[in-house]
Short mmCIF file of C-alpha atoms and ligand atoms in Angstrom, two decimals:
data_model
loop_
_atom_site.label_atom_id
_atom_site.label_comp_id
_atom_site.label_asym_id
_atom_site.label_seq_id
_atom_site.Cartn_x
_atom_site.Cartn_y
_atom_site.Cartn_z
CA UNK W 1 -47.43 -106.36 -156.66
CA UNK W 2 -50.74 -103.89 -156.10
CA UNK W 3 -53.56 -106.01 -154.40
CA UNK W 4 -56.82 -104.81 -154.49
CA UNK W 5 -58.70 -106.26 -151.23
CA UNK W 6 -62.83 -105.84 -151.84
CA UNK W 7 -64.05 -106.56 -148.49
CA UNK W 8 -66.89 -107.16 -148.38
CA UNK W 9 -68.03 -107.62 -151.84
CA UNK W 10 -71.55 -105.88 -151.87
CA UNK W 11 -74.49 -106.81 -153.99
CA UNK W 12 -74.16 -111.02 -153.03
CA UNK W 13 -75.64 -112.52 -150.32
CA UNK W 14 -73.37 -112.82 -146.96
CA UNK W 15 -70.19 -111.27 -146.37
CA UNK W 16 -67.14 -112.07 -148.87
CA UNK W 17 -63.32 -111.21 -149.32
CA UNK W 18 -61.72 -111.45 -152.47
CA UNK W 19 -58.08 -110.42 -152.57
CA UNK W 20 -57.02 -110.05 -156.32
CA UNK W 21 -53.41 -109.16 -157.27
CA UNK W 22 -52.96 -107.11 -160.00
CA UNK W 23 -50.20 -106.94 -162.67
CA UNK W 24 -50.08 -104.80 -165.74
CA UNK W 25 -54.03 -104.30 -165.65
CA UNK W 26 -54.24 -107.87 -165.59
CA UNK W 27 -55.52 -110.51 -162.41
CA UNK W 28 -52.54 -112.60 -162.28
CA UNK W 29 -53.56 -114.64 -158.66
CA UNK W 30 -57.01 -114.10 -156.57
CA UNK W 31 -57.93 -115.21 -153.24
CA UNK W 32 -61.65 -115.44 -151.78
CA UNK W 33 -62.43 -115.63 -148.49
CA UNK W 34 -65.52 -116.63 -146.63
CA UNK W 35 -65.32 -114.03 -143.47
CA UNK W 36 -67.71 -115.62 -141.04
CA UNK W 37 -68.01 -118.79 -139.80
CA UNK W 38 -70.86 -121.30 -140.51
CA UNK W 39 -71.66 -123.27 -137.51
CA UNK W 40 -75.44 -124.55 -138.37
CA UNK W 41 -73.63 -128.31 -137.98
CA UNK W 42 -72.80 -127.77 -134.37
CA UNK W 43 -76.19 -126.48 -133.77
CA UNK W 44 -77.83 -129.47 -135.31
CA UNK W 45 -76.05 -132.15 -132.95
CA UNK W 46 -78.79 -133.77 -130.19
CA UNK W 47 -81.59 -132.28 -132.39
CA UNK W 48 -84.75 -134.49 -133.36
CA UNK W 49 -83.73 -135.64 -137.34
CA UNK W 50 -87.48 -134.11 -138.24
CA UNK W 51 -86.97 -130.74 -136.72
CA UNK W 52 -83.60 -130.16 -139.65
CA UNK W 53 -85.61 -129.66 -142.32
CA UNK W 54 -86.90 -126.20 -140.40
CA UNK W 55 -83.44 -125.30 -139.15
CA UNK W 56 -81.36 -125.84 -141.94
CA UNK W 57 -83.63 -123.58 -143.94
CA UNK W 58 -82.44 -120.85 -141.49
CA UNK W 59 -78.89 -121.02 -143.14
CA UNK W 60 -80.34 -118.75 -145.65
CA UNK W 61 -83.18 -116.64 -146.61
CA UNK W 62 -82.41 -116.71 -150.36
CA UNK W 63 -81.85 -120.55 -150.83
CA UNK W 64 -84.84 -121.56 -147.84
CA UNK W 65 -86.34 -124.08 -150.05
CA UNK W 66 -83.38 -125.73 -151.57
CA UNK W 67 -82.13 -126.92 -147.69
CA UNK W 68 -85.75 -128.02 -146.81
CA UNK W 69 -85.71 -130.04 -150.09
CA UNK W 70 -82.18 -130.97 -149.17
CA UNK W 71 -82.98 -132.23 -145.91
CA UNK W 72 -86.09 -134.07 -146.75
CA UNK W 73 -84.59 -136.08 -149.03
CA UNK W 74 -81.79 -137.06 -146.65
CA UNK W 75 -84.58 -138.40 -144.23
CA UNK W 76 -86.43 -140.08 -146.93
CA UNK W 77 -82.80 -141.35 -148.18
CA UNK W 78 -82.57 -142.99 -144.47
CA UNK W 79 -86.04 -144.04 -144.06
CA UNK W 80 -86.97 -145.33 -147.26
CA UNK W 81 -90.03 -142.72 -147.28
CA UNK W 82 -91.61 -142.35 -151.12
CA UNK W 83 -93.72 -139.43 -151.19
CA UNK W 84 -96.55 -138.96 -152.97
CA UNK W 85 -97.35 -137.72 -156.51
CA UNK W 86 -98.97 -134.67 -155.48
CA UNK W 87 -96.01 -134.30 -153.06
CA UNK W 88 -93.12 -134.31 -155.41
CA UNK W 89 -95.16 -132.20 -157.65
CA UNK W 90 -96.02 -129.47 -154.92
CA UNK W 91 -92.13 -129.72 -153.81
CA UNK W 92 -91.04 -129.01 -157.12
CA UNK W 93 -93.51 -125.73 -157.28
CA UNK W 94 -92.51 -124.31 -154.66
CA UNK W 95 -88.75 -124.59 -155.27
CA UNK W 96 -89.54 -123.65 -158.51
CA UNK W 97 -91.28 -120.26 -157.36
CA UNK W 98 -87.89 -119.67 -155.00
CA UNK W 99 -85.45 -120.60 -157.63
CA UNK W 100 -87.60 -117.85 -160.44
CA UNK W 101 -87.21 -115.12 -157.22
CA UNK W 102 -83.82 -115.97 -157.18
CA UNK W 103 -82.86 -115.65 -160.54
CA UNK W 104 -84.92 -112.41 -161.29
CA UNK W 105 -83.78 -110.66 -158.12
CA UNK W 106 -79.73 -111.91 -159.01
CA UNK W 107 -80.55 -110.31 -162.98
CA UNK W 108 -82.05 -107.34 -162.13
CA UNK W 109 -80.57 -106.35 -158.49
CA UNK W 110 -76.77 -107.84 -158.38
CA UNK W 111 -76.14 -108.17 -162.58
CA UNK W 112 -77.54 -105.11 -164.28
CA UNK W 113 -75.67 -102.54 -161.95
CA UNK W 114 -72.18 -103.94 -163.19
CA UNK W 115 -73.09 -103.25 -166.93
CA UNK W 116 -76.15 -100.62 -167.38
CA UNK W 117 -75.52 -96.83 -165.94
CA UNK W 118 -78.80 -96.68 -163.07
CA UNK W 119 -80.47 -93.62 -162.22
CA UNK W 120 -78.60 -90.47 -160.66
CA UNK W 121 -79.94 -91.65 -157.69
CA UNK W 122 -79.63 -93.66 -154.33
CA UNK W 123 -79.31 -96.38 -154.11
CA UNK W 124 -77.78 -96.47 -157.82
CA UNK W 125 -75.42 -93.52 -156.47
CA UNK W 126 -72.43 -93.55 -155.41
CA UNK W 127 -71.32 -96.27 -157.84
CA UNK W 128 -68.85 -96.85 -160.55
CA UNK W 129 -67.55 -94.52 -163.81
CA UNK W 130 -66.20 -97.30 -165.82
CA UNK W 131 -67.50 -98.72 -169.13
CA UNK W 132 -70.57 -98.74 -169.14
CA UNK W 133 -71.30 -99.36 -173.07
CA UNK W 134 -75.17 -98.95 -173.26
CA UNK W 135 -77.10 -95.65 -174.79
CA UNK W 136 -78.61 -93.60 -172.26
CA UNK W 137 -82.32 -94.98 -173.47
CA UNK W 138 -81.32 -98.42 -173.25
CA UNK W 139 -80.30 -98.71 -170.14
CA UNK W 140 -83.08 -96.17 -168.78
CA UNK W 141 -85.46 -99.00 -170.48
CA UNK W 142 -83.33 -101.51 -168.58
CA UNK W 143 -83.97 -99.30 -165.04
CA UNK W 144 -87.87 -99.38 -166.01
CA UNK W 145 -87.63 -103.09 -166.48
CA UNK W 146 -85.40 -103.45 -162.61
CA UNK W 147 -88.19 -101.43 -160.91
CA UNK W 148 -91.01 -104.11 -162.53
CA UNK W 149 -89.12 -106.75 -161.67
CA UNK W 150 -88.76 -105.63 -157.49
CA UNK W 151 -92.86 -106.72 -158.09
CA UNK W 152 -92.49 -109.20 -160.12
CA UNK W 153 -89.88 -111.09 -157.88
CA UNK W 154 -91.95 -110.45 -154.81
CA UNK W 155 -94.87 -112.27 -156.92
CA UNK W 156 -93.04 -115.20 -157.55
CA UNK W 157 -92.16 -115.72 -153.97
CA UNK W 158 -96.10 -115.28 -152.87
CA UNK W 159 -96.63 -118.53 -154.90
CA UNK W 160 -94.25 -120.26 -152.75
CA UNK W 161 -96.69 -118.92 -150.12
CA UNK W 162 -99.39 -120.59 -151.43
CA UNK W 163 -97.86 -124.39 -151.00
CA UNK W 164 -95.43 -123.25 -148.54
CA UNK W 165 -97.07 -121.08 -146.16
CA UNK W 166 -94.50 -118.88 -145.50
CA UNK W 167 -91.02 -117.60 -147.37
CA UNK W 168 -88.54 -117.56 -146.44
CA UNK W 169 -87.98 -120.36 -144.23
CA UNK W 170 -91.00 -122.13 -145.61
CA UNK W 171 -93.25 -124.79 -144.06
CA UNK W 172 -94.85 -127.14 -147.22
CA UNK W 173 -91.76 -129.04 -147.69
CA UNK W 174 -90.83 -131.83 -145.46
CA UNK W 175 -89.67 -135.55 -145.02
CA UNK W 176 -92.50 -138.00 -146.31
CA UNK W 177 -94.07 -135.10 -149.06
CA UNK W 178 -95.30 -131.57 -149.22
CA UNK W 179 -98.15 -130.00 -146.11
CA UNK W 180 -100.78 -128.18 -148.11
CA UNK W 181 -103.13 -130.25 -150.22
CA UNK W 182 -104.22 -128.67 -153.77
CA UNK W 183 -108.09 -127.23 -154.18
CA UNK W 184 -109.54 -125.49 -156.79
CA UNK W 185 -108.26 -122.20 -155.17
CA UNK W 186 -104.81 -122.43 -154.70
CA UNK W 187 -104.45 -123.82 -158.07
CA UNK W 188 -105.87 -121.08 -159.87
CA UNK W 189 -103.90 -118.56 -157.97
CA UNK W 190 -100.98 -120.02 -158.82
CA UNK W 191 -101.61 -120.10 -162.56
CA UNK W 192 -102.19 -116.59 -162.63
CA UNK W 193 -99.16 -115.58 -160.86
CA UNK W 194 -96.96 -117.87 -162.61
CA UNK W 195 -98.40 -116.86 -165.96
CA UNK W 196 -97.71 -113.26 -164.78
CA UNK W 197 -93.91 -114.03 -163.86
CA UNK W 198 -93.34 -116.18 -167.22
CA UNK W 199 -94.40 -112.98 -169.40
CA UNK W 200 -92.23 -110.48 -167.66
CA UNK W 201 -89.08 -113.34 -167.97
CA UNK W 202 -90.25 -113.70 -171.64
CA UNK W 203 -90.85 -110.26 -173.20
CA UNK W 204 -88.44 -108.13 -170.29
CA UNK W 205 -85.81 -110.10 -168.75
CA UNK W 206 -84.55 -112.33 -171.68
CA UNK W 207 -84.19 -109.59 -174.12
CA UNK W 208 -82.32 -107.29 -171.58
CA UNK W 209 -79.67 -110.09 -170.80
CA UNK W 210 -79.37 -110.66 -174.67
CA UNK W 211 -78.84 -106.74 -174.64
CA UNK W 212 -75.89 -106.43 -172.17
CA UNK W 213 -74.17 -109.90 -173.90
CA UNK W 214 -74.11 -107.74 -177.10
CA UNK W 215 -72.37 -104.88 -176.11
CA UNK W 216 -70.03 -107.15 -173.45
CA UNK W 217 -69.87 -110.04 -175.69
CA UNK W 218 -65.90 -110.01 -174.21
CA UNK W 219 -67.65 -111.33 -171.22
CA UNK W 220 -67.66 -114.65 -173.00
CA UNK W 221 -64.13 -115.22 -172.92
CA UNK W 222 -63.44 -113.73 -169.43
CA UNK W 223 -63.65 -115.94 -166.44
CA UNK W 224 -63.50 -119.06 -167.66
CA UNK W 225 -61.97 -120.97 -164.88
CA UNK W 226 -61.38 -124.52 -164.39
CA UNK W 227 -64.18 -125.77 -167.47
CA UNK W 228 -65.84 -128.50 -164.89
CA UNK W 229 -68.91 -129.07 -164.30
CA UNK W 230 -71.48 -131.00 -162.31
CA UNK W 231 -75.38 -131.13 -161.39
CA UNK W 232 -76.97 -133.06 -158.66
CA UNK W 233 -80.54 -133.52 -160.72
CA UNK W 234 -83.29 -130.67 -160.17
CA UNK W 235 -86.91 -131.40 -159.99
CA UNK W 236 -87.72 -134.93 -159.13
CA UNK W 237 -89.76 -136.30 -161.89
CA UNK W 238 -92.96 -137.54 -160.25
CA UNK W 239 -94.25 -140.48 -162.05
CA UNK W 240 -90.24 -141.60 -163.25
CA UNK W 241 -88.16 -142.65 -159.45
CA UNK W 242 -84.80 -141.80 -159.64
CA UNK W 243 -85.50 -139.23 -162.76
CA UNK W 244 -85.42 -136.02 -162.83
CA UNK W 245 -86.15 -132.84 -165.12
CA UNK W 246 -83.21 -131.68 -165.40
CA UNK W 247 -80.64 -134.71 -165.02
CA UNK W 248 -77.54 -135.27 -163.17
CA UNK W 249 -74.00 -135.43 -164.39
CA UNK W 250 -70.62 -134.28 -164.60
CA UNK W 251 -68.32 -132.72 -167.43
CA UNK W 252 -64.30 -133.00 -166.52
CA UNK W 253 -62.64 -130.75 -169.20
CA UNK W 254 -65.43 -130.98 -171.87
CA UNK W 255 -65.94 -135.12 -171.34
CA UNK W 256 -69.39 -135.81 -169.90
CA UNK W 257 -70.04 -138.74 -167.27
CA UNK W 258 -71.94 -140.44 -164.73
CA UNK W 259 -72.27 -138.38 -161.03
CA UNK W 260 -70.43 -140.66 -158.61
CA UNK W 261 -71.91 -139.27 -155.47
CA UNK W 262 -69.18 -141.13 -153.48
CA UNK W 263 -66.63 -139.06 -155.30
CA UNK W 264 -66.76 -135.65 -153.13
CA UNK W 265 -64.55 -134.56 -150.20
CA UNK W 266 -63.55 -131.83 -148.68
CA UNK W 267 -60.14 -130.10 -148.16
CA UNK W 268 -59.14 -128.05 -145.24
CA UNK W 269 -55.65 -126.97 -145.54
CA UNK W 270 -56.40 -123.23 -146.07
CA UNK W 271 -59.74 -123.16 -144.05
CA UNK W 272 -59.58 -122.07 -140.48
CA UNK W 273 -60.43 -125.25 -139.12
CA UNK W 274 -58.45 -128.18 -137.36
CA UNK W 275 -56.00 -130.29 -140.00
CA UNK W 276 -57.52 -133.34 -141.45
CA UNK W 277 -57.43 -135.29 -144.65
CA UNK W 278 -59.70 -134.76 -147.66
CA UNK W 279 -62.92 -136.35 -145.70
CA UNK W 280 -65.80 -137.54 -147.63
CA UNK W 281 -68.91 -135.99 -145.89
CA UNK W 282 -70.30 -138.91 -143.86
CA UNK W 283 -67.19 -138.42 -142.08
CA UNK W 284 -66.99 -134.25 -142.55
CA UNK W 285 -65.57 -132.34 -139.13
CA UNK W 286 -66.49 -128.96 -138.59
CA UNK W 287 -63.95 -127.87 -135.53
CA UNK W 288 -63.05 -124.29 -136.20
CA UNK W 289 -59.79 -122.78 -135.46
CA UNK W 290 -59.26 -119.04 -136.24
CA UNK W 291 -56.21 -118.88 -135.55
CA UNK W 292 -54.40 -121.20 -138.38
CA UNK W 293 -51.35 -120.13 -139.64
CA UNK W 294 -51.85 -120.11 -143.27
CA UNK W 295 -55.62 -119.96 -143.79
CA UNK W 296 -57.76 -117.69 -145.28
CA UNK W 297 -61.21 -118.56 -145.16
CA UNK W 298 -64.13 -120.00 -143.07
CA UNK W 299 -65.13 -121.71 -146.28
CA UNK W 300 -64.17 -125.36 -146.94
CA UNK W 301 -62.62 -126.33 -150.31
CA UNK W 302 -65.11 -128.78 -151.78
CA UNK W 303 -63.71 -131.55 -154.72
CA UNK W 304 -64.94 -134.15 -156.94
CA UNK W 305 -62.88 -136.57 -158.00
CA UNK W 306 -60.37 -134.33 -156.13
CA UNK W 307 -61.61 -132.09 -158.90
CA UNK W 308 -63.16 -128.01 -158.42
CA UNK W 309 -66.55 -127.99 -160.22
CA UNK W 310 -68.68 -125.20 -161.19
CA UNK W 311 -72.27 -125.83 -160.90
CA UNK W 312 -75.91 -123.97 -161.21
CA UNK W 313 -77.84 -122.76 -164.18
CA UNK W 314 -75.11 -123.50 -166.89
CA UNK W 315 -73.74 -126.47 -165.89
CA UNK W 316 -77.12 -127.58 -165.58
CA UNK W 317 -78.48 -126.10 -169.18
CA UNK W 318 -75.03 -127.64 -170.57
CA UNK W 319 -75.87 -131.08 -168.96
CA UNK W 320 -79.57 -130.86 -170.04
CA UNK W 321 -78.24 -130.49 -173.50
CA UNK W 322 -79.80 -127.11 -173.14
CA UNK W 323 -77.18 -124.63 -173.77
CA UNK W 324 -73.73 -125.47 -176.07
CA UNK W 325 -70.87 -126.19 -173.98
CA UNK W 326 -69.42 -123.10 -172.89
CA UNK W 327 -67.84 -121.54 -169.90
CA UNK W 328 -67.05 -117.96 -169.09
CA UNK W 329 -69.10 -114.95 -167.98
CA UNK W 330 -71.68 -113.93 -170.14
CA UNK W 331 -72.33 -117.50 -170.35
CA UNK W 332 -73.32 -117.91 -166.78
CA UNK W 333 -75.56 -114.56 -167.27
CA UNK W 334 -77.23 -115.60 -170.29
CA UNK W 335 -78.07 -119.33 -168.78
CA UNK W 336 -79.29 -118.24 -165.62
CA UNK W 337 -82.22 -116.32 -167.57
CA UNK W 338 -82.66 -118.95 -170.25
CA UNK W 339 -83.11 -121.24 -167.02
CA UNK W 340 -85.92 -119.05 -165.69
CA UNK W 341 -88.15 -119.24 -168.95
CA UNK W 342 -87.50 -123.31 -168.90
CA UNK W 343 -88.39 -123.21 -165.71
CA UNK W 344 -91.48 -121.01 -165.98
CA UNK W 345 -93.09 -123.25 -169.13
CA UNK W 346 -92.44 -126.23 -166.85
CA UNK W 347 -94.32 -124.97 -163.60
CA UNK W 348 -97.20 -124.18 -165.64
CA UNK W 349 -97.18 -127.85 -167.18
CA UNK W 350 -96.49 -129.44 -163.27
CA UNK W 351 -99.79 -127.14 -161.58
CA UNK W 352 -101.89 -128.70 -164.09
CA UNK W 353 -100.78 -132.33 -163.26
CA UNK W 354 -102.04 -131.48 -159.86
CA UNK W 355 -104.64 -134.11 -158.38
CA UNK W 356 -107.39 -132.80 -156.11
CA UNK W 357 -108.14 -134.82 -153.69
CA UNK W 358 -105.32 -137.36 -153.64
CA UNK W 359 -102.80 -137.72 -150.78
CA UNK W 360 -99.32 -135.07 -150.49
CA UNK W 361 -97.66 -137.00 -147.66
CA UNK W 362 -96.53 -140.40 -147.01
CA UNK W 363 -96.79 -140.91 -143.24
CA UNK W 364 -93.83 -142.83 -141.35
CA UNK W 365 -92.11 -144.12 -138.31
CA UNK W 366 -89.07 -143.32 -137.00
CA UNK W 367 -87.05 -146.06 -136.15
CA UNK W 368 -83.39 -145.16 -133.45
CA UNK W 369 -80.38 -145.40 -135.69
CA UNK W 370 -80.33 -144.47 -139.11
CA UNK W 371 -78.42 -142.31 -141.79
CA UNK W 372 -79.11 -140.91 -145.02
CA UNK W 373 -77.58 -138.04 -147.70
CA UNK W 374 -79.85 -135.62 -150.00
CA UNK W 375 -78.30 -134.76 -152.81
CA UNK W 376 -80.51 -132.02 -155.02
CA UNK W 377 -79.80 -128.83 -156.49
CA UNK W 378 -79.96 -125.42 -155.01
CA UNK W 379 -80.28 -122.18 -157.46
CA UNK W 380 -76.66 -122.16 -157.49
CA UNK W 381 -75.73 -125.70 -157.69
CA UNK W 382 -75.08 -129.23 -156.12
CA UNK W 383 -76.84 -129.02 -152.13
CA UNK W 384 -75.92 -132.30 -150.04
CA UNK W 385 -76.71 -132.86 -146.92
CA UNK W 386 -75.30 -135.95 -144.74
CA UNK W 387 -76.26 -136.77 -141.29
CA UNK W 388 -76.76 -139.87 -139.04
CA UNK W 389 -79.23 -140.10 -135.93
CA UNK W 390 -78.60 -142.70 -133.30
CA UNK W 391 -81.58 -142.87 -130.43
CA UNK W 392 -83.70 -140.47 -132.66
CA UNK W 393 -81.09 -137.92 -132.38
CA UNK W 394 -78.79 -136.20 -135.05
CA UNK W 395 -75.36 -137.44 -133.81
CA UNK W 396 -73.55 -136.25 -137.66
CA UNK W 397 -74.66 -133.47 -140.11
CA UNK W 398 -72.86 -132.25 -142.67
CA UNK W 399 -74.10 -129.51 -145.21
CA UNK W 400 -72.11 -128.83 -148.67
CA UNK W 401 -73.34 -125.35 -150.04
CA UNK W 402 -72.86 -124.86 -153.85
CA UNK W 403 -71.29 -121.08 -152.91
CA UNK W 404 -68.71 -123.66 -150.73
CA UNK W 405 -68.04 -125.14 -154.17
CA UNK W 406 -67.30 -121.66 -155.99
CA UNK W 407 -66.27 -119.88 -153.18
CA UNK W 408 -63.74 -122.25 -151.89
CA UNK W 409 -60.03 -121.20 -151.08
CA UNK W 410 -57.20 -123.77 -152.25
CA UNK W 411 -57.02 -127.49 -152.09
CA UNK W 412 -54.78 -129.09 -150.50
CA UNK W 413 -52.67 -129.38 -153.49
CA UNK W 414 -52.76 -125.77 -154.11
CA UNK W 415 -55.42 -125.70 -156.77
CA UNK W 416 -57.66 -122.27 -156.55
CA UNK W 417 -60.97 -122.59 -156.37
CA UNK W 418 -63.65 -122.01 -159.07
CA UNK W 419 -64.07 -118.13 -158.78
CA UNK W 420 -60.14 -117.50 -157.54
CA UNK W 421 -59.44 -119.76 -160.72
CA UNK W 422 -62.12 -117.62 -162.83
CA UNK W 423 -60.65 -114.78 -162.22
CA UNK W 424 -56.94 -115.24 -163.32
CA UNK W 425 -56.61 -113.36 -166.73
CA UNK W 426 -59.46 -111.34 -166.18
CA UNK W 427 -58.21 -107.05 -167.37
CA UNK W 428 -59.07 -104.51 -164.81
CA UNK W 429 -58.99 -101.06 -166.45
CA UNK W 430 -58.86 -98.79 -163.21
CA UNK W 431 -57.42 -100.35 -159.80
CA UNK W 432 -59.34 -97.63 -158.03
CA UNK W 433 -62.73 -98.89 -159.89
CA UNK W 434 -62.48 -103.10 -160.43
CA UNK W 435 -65.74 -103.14 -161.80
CA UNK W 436 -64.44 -106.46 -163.54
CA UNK W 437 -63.85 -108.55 -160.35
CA UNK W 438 -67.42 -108.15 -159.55
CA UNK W 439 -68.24 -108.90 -162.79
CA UNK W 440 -66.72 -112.10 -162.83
CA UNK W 441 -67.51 -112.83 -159.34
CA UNK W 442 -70.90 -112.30 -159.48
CA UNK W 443 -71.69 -114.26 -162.59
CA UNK W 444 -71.87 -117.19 -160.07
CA UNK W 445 -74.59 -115.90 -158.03
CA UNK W 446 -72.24 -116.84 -154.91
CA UNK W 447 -74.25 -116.73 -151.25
CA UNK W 448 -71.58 -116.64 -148.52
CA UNK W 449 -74.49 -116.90 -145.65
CA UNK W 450 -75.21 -120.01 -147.03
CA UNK W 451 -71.16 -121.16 -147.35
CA UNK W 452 -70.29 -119.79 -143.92
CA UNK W 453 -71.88 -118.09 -140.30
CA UNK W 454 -70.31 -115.11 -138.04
CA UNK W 455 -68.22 -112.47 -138.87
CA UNK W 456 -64.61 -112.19 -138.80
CA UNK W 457 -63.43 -109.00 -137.21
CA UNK W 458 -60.48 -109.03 -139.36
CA UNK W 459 -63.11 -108.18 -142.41
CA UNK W 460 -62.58 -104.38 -140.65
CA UNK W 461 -59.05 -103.10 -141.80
CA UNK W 462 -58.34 -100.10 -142.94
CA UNK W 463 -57.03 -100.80 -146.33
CA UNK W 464 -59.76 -102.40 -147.24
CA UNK W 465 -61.71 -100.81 -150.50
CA UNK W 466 -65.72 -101.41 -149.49
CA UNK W 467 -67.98 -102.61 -152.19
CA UNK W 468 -67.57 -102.58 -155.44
NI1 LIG I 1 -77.55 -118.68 -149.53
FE1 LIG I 1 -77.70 -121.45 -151.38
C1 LIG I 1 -78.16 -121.68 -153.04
C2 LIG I 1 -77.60 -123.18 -150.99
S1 LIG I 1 -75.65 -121.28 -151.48
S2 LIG I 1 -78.02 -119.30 -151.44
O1 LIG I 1 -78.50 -121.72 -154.09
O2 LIG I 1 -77.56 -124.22 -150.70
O3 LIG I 1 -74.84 -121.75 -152.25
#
């Protein structure tokens, strides 16, 4: 049976393998591979618990924020720490601003080039022949709309500047609150820019997603997958503990329920690293072995309930109540946008809630053995990180991605993971130009330099068909 091997997928963050076999223009089985291996866990062993929140933002320039919020809460998990008010408020801003980047830059830079014909140009040259369905002035609109939003995306990362000092990797967030107080200035700067970004999301970015669904409105149907989904709970509410914006929960085959966040493990049987049992991960191992005879990925297979789940904006718009319950494609596309404007009314409501002059961090001590889990959501999904400290040192950190969750190779019962399982079923017109697999793939925004670290020389064979 052909396979087409796309190694590495181009236009996603990190380096990615999918292997898709191909049967009467039809995927019939798909493998993904993470081809580097992640080893930010090792690196975090012996380390002072209040230096992870700065090093596990280093596991990715695109997600920064979501690990620093990840890893705060762990510590405040452990230490009981409430921050303040202004705090949550300031944290949720500045992930806000990273999670707006994220979404316009994924739209405009890694989504539009699948459907809408670019420019006869580099970089949108060489680059595929194959249905694109859009009239030439459409899509030259569209091009217009890509080049605004290269500003546009850069302006909604200088507001995480202004809390966060820095992006990526920035320096506001941190256990006990946020670093940079508000004042009259940095308020008003951030209105403007955020009013700027909401605009161009509201009169550019919304209609040109609503565009491309029209004319690929088969993109609803394909890529599917396994129709589970799950959300951590984004943006702490500040005044409500325990609440947030958008809430947690779960949907198993269209049923909604409760998160049990002592239902995830992870599986290892086709990861190259040493045999275990599904471990929950308090207990997660991270001892690599590349030479495994069976394995295919550096990527874990994370479960709930034993369960794959697909996570970010739509299972988060579907669990808000937000969006109809829907799975497939054009359905991740479309929420991911809708997700943006939400998220830009919102910020505008949170800088005005702002109180000058009123504390963003809660001091605290550090007491010699503790342990704690933060459990939030990244652009893409459901970020938890576990770790214990004994004699003020990390002695146990473990870091669950959400591109581990849709990037994941089989369980070990043999159940694909979400994109392998998305793509079963999905037509591919031309082997020689899968425009579909990336299609599909991409629709989930996956980040392998988040799910995985170091290459794999074995990404480098010859039959291998680069980018698509
Ligand atoms: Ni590298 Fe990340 C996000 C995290 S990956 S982008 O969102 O955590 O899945």
């Amino acid at each position: 049976m052909p396979v087409k091997i796309i190694s590495p997928i181009t236009r996603i963050n990190g380096f990615w393998r999918l292997d898709a076999k191909i049967e009467n223009h039809r995927i019939v089985d798909a493998f993904s591979g993470g081809i580097f291996f992640r080893g930010l866990e090792k690196i975090l062993l012996g380390r002072d618990p209040r230096d992870a929140v700065y090093l596990t933002e280093r596991i990715c320039g695109i997600c920064s924020t979501a690990h620093a919020l990840a890893s705060s809460h762990a510590m405040e998990d452990a230490l009981r720490i409430m921050p303040p008010r202004n705090g949550i408020i300031i944290r949720n801003l500045i992930f806000g601003a990273d999670l707006l980047q994220n979404h316009i830059r994924h739209f405009y830079f890694l989504t539009v080039p699948d459907y809408v014909k670019g420019p006869d140009r580099p970089p949108f040259t060489p680059g595929y022949n194959v249905d694109f369905r859009l009239s030439k002035d459409t899509s030259s609109q569209i091009y217009e709309n890509y080049m605004e939003s290269i500003h546009i995306s850069r302006a909604a990362h200088d507001m995480v500047t202004i809390f966060g000092a820095k992006i990526p990797h920035n320096h506001g967030i941190l256990p006990g609150g946020a670093s940079v107080p508000p004042d009259g200035d940095n308020v008003r700067m951030f209105l403007s820019i955020i009013k700027r970004v909401k605009d161009f999301i509201n009169s550019k970015m919304i209609r040109d997603a609503e565009l491309i669904a029209e004319a690929y409105s088969d993109y609803f149907e394909i890529g599917a997958g396994h129709r589970n989904l799950m959300s951590f709970g984004m943006f702490s509410h500040p005044d409500k503990s325990g609440e947030f914006y958008f809430r947690p929960g779960v949907m198993i085959g269209g049923r909604p329920e409760e998160l049990d966040r002592k239902a995830i493990s992870e599986h290892v049987k086709y990861s190259w690293y040493d045999d275990a049992p599904p471990l929950a991960p308090e207990e997660g191992l991270t001892e690599p072995d590349a030479k495994k005879p069976g394995a295919y990925s550096w990527v874990k297979a994370p479960r709930y309930k034993g369960l794959p789940m697909e996570m970010g904006p739509l299972a988060r718009l579907v669990i808000r109540g937000d969006y109809p319950e829907a799975y497939g494609t054009m359905h991740r596309i479309l929420a991911r946008v809708y997700e943006a404007k939400k998220v830009a009314e919102l910020m505008e409501e949170w800088v005005m809630e702002l109180e000058i002059g009123k504390p963003v961090f809660a001091p605290y001590e550090m007491p010699s053995d503790f342990e704690g889990a933060g459990m939030v959501e990244a652009m893409r999904g459901c970020l938890g990180h576990w770790f214990r400290a004994n004699g003020r040192r990390i002695s146990h950190y473990q870091i669950i991605t959400p591109s581990a969750w849709a990037c994941s190779p089989r369980d070990n019962n043999g159940i694909r993971g979400p994109i392998e399982e998305a793509l079963v079923g999905t037509p591919v017109e031309d082997f020689d130009q899968p425009v579909e697999v990336g299609r599909v793939a991409r629709s989930f925004d996956p980040c392998l330099a988040c799910a995985v670290h170091a290459i794999d020389a074995r990404g480098m064979q010859k039959d291998i068909y680069i980018g698509t």
